[in-house]
Amino acid sequence: RKASYTLGYHTLFPNIYLMVIGESGMTRKSSAMRPILQSIRSINPKLILSTNLSHESLIPSFQSQPTRILFFDEMKMLFDLAGKNFGGGIITTITSIHECPQEIRSEFKKDYDKDGNLKSTSIARFPYLTILGLTTESWLNVSNSEISGGFLGRFLPIISIGESQKTIPFPLADEAFFKDLMAKLLLINKLNGKFKFAEETRELWSKKYISLTEEVRTHKSDQFASFGSRLGDTLIKLCM
């Protein structure tokens, strides 16, 4: 939250909800994400939230550590959780946290004292959430109003469908690459202040934004088209 970009009356922060979409078993999504998660844990193991959580425990988890990362090996896990009694409302809360509000409140019955006042322990200040989720096109195509529109529109899709497959019997670990990556992440973490577009890049960005938005919105799948609803904000976050 130390870095931001002012867009009209809205302030954007560089947290990103990312969804990797690929064919099950072929694109090796989980294998690709494993070294990324290892790098994050080596920098700060407290950043990654357990996906074995309830709606009731989500907000308190931001009190001791306001910056959090949620990783779903299969996005369906999140919606299965939302369908359970202890997970009801979690999609709405995660949607609101994307905007990085000043505070989020847990308003269950246990969060109020005997006089009806919300306990201070039920308020988390300055939450900052990044999500990395993996899924398949077939799951996205399931008709589900919860995953379209407002919620799905906050995700940046990384799509690997119909790509040629590469068979690598002995994949190698590029230790030097990830060592360099971690060093850069530590430097990036020190950045703060307001981002601005250089004048010479504004026209280029505007043209790219329009073309990408049209491409996503005209996709044959309604779920993919939903990604275009907030694409402008997401692209600025990506630039940051």
Tab-separated table of C-alpha atoms in Angstrom:
chain	number	residue	atom	x	y	z
A	1	ARG	CA	0.000	0.000	0.000
A	2	LYS	CA	3.026	2.279	0.001
A	3	ALA	CA	2.680	2.791	-3.750
A	4	SER	CA	-0.482	3.905	-5.543
A	5	TYR	CA	-1.947	5.535	-8.630
A	6	THR	CA	-4.755	8.112	-8.585
A	7	LEU	CA	-7.369	7.470	-11.274
A	8	GLY	CA	-10.029	10.171	-11.083
A	9	TYR	CA	-11.552	9.902	-7.610
A	10	HIS	CA	-10.232	6.383	-7.185
A	11	THR	CA	-6.894	5.224	-5.745
A	12	LEU	CA	-5.399	2.054	-7.175
A	13	PHE	CA	-2.862	-0.105	-5.368
A	14	PRO	CA	-0.681	-2.741	-7.088
A	15	ASN	CA	-2.394	-5.771	-5.557
A	16	ILE	CA	-3.548	-8.169	-8.268
A	17	TYR	CA	-6.075	-10.984	-8.321
A	18	LEU	CA	-4.520	-13.405	-10.812
A	19	MET	CA	-6.181	-16.437	-12.399
A	20	VAL	CA	-4.161	-18.945	-14.421
A	21	ILE	CA	-6.416	-20.862	-16.845
A	22	GLY	CA	-5.157	-23.990	-18.556
A	23	GLU	CA	-6.003	-27.539	-19.488
A	24	SER	CA	-6.037	-29.898	-16.538
A	25	GLY	CA	-2.877	-31.994	-16.214
A	26	MET	CA	-1.315	-30.727	-19.434
A	27	THR	CA	-0.233	-27.175	-18.716
A	28	ARG	CA	1.245	-28.087	-15.305
A	29	LYS	CA	-0.154	-24.993	-13.627
A	30	SER	CA	0.658	-26.146	-10.102
A	31	SER	CA	4.239	-27.027	-11.059
A	32	ALA	CA	4.715	-23.573	-12.557
A	33	MET	CA	3.442	-21.876	-9.397
A	34	ARG	CA	5.473	-23.930	-6.914
A	35	PRO	CA	8.781	-22.005	-7.253
A	36	ILE	CA	6.889	-18.697	-7.056
A	37	LEU	CA	5.342	-19.692	-3.737
A	38	GLN	CA	8.717	-20.894	-2.480
A	39	SER	CA	10.217	-17.508	-3.312
A	40	ILE	CA	7.440	-15.686	-1.455
A	41	ARG	CA	7.826	-17.916	1.604
A	42	SER	CA	11.567	-17.297	1.664
A	43	ILE	CA	10.937	-13.544	1.825
A	44	ASN	CA	8.085	-13.608	4.350
A	45	PRO	CA	6.338	-16.901	5.242
A	46	LYS	CA	3.544	-15.002	7.028
A	47	LEU	CA	2.250	-13.496	3.787
A	48	ILE	CA	0.500	-16.629	2.530
A	49	LEU	CA	-2.882	-17.339	4.094
A	50	SER	CA	-4.078	-20.873	4.595
A	51	THR	CA	-6.975	-21.725	2.294
A	52	ASN	CA	-8.413	-23.775	5.138
A	53	LEU	CA	-10.223	-20.723	6.469
A	54	SER	CA	-13.739	-19.581	7.186
A	55	HIS	CA	-15.403	-16.261	6.469
A	56	GLU	CA	-15.355	-15.638	10.214
A	57	SER	CA	-11.577	-16.085	10.420
A	58	LEU	CA	-10.692	-14.162	7.239
A	59	ILE	CA	-10.875	-10.599	8.549
A	60	PRO	CA	-9.061	-11.246	11.871
A	61	SER	CA	-6.194	-12.763	9.849
A	62	PHE	CA	-5.393	-9.252	8.537
A	63	GLN	CA	-4.976	-7.735	12.005
A	64	SER	CA	-1.489	-9.069	12.716
A	65	GLN	CA	-0.431	-9.137	9.053
A	66	PRO	CA	-2.303	-6.593	6.850
A	67	THR	CA	-0.594	-7.782	3.650
A	68	ARG	CA	-1.736	-11.238	2.610
A	69	ILE	CA	-1.616	-13.661	-0.325
A	70	LEU	CA	-4.242	-16.323	-1.039
A	71	PHE	CA	-3.234	-19.221	-3.269
A	72	PHE	CA	-5.804	-21.639	-4.651
A	73	ASP	CA	-4.507	-24.716	-6.443
A	74	GLU	CA	-8.030	-24.886	-7.857
A	75	MET	CA	-10.322	-21.852	-7.759
A	76	LYS	CA	-13.262	-24.182	-7.319
A	77	MET	CA	-12.052	-24.592	-3.715
A	78	LEU	CA	-13.028	-20.996	-2.996
A	79	PHE	CA	-16.557	-21.387	-4.329
A	80	ASP	CA	-17.001	-24.710	-2.595
A	81	LEU	CA	-16.046	-22.886	0.603
A	82	ALA	CA	-18.530	-20.092	-0.131
A	83	GLY	CA	-21.274	-22.689	-0.408
A	84	LYS	CA	-20.706	-23.982	3.108
A	85	ASN	CA	-22.294	-22.475	6.215
A	86	PHE	CA	-18.970	-21.221	7.619
A	87	GLY	CA	-17.937	-19.753	4.267
A	88	GLY	CA	-21.070	-17.806	3.385
A	89	GLY	CA	-20.318	-14.205	2.387
A	90	ILE	CA	-16.607	-14.774	1.813
A	91	ILE	CA	-16.836	-13.897	-1.914
A	92	THR	CA	-18.377	-10.507	-1.070
A	93	THR	CA	-15.635	-9.775	1.471
A	94	ILE	CA	-12.810	-10.783	-0.886
A	95	THR	CA	-14.376	-8.617	-3.596
A	96	SER	CA	-14.399	-5.578	-1.302
A	97	ILE	CA	-10.813	-6.153	-0.102
A	98	HIS	CA	-9.630	-5.896	-3.706
A	99	GLU	CA	-10.215	-2.135	-3.466
A	100	CYS	CA	-7.851	-1.894	-0.453
A	101	PRO	CA	-10.301	-0.082	1.867
A	102	GLN	CA	-9.127	1.789	4.947
A	103	GLU	CA	-10.579	-0.969	7.089
A	104	ILE	CA	-12.644	-4.138	6.985
A	105	ARG	CA	-14.969	-5.310	9.741
A	106	SER	CA	-16.012	-8.698	11.007
A	107	GLU	CA	-19.643	-8.311	12.009
A	108	PHE	CA	-20.638	-11.692	13.346
A	109	LYS	CA	-22.553	-11.940	16.604
A	110	LYS	CA	-19.375	-12.706	18.552
A	111	ASP	CA	-17.799	-9.451	17.324
A	112	TYR	CA	-20.108	-7.260	19.428
A	113	ASP	CA	-19.857	-6.620	23.151
A	114	LYS	CA	-22.809	-6.806	25.545
A	115	ASP	CA	-23.709	-3.171	24.763
A	116	GLY	CA	-23.932	-3.847	21.042
A	117	ASN	CA	-20.668	-2.115	20.134
A	118	LEU	CA	-18.269	-3.631	17.646
A	119	LYS	CA	-15.105	-4.838	19.368
A	120	SER	CA	-11.825	-3.281	18.249
A	121	THR	CA	-10.438	-6.783	17.720
A	122	SER	CA	-13.003	-7.252	14.947
A	123	ILE	CA	-11.602	-4.442	12.799
A	124	ALA	CA	-8.584	-4.843	10.482
A	125	ARG	CA	-6.915	-1.683	9.214
A	126	PHE	CA	-5.383	-1.173	5.762
A	127	PRO	CA	-5.847	-4.685	4.327
A	128	TYR	CA	-3.930	-5.576	1.174
A	129	LEU	CA	-4.724	-8.855	-0.564
A	130	THR	CA	-3.251	-10.583	-3.601
A	131	ILE	CA	-4.805	-13.773	-4.995
A	132	LEU	CA	-3.211	-16.410	-7.192
A	133	GLY	CA	-5.702	-19.005	-8.407
A	134	LEU	CA	-5.510	-21.865	-10.887
A	135	THR	CA	-8.428	-23.239	-12.864
A	136	THR	CA	-9.567	-24.804	-16.129
A	137	GLU	CA	-11.683	-23.414	-18.954
A	138	SER	CA	-14.310	-26.106	-18.421
A	139	TRP	CA	-14.848	-24.980	-14.824
A	140	LEU	CA	-15.126	-21.330	-15.876
A	141	ASN	CA	-17.788	-22.231	-18.403
A	142	VAL	CA	-20.030	-23.601	-15.690
A	143	SER	CA	-23.000	-21.266	-15.340
A	144	ASN	CA	-22.522	-19.529	-12.027
A	145	SER	CA	-23.594	-15.949	-11.366
A	146	GLU	CA	-21.070	-15.613	-8.530
A	147	ILE	CA	-18.044	-15.970	-10.782
A	148	SER	CA	-19.185	-13.466	-13.374
A	149	GLY	CA	-19.375	-9.698	-13.327
A	150	GLY	CA	-18.040	-7.956	-10.232
A	151	PHE	CA	-15.916	-10.723	-8.772
A	152	LEU	CA	-14.384	-12.240	-11.909
A	153	GLY	CA	-13.879	-8.793	-13.387
A	154	ARG	CA	-11.286	-8.081	-10.706
A	155	PHE	CA	-9.017	-10.891	-11.929
A	156	LEU	CA	-6.203	-10.745	-14.458
A	157	PRO	CA	-6.487	-13.909	-16.608
A	158	ILE	CA	-3.358	-15.746	-17.741
A	159	ILE	CA	-4.678	-18.097	-20.401
A	160	SER	CA	-2.915	-21.182	-21.731
A	161	ILE	CA	-5.513	-22.947	-23.867
A	162	GLY	CA	-4.816	-24.509	-27.243
A	163	GLU	CA	-1.083	-23.925	-26.867
A	164	SER	CA	1.356	-26.493	-28.225
A	165	GLN	CA	2.562	-28.860	-25.521
A	166	LYS	CA	6.222	-29.209	-24.617
A	167	THR	CA	7.417	-32.508	-23.198
A	168	ILE	CA	10.381	-32.006	-20.861
A	169	PRO	CA	11.426	-35.264	-19.169
A	170	PHE	CA	14.022	-33.638	-16.874
A	171	PRO	CA	13.098	-30.034	-16.059
A	172	LEU	CA	15.901	-27.980	-14.562
A	173	ALA	CA	15.626	-25.573	-11.648
A	174	ASP	CA	16.961	-22.132	-12.543
A	175	GLU	CA	18.329	-21.183	-9.129
A	176	ALA	CA	20.112	-18.095	-10.457
A	177	PHE	CA	16.888	-16.718	-11.918
A	178	PHE	CA	14.968	-17.005	-8.650
A	179	LYS	CA	17.868	-15.644	-6.615
A	180	ASP	CA	17.871	-12.586	-8.869
A	181	LEU	CA	14.061	-12.395	-8.678
A	182	MET	CA	14.074	-12.345	-4.868
A	183	ALA	CA	16.701	-9.612	-4.828
A	184	LYS	CA	14.535	-7.504	-7.158
A	185	LEU	CA	11.403	-8.146	-5.094
A	186	LEU	CA	13.166	-6.896	-1.980
A	187	LEU	CA	14.117	-3.702	-3.836
A	188	ILE	CA	10.585	-3.260	-5.184
A	189	ASN	CA	9.250	-3.598	-1.650
A	190	LYS	CA	11.072	-0.380	-0.764
A	191	LEU	CA	9.270	1.684	-3.412
A	192	ASN	CA	6.684	4.163	-2.211
A	193	GLY	CA	4.788	7.187	-3.433
A	194	LYS	CA	2.474	8.077	-6.306
A	195	PHE	CA	2.882	6.544	-9.749
A	196	LYS	CA	2.386	8.692	-12.859
A	197	PHE	CA	2.318	7.944	-16.575
A	198	ALA	CA	4.972	9.667	-18.645
A	199	GLU	CA	3.296	11.766	-21.326
A	200	GLU	CA	4.848	9.741	-24.158
A	201	THR	CA	3.327	6.507	-22.804
A	202	ARG	CA	-0.246	7.688	-22.249
A	203	GLU	CA	-1.298	7.410	-25.913
A	204	LEU	CA	0.374	4.004	-26.285
A	205	TRP	CA	-1.317	2.706	-23.141
A	206	SER	CA	-4.720	4.062	-24.184
A	207	LYS	CA	-4.610	2.294	-27.562
A	208	LYS	CA	-3.528	-0.987	-25.979
A	209	TYR	CA	-6.211	-0.714	-23.326
A	210	ILE	CA	-8.962	-0.219	-25.920
A	211	SER	CA	-7.794	-3.142	-28.082
A	212	LEU	CA	-7.445	-5.541	-25.153
A	213	THR	CA	-10.805	-4.554	-23.720
A	214	GLU	CA	-12.561	-5.219	-27.022
A	215	GLU	CA	-10.781	-8.549	-27.417
A	216	VAL	CA	-11.862	-9.760	-23.982
A	217	ARG	CA	-15.433	-8.453	-24.147
A	218	THR	CA	-16.114	-10.109	-27.499
A	219	HIS	CA	-14.914	-13.531	-26.360
A	220	LYS	CA	-17.472	-16.278	-26.981
A	221	SER	CA	-17.491	-17.215	-23.297
A	222	ASP	CA	-19.499	-14.972	-20.962
A	223	GLN	CA	-17.059	-15.761	-18.155
A	224	PHE	CA	-14.076	-14.596	-20.194
A	225	ALA	CA	-15.974	-11.490	-21.254
A	226	SER	CA	-16.446	-10.668	-17.569
A	227	PHE	CA	-12.698	-10.119	-17.274
A	228	GLY	CA	-13.092	-6.931	-19.309
A	229	SER	CA	-15.262	-5.126	-16.763
A	230	ARG	CA	-12.289	-3.727	-14.832
A	231	LEU	CA	-9.489	-4.358	-17.273
A	232	GLY	CA	-8.361	-0.728	-17.223
A	233	ASP	CA	-7.755	-0.795	-13.466
A	234	THR	CA	-6.041	-4.176	-13.707
A	235	LEU	CA	-3.670	-2.988	-16.447
A	236	ILE	CA	-2.609	-0.002	-14.362
A	237	LYS	CA	-1.994	-2.306	-11.412
A	238	LEU	CA	0.135	-4.473	-13.720
A	239	CYS	CA	2.099	-1.424	-14.850
A	240	MET	CA	2.857	-0.564	-11.234
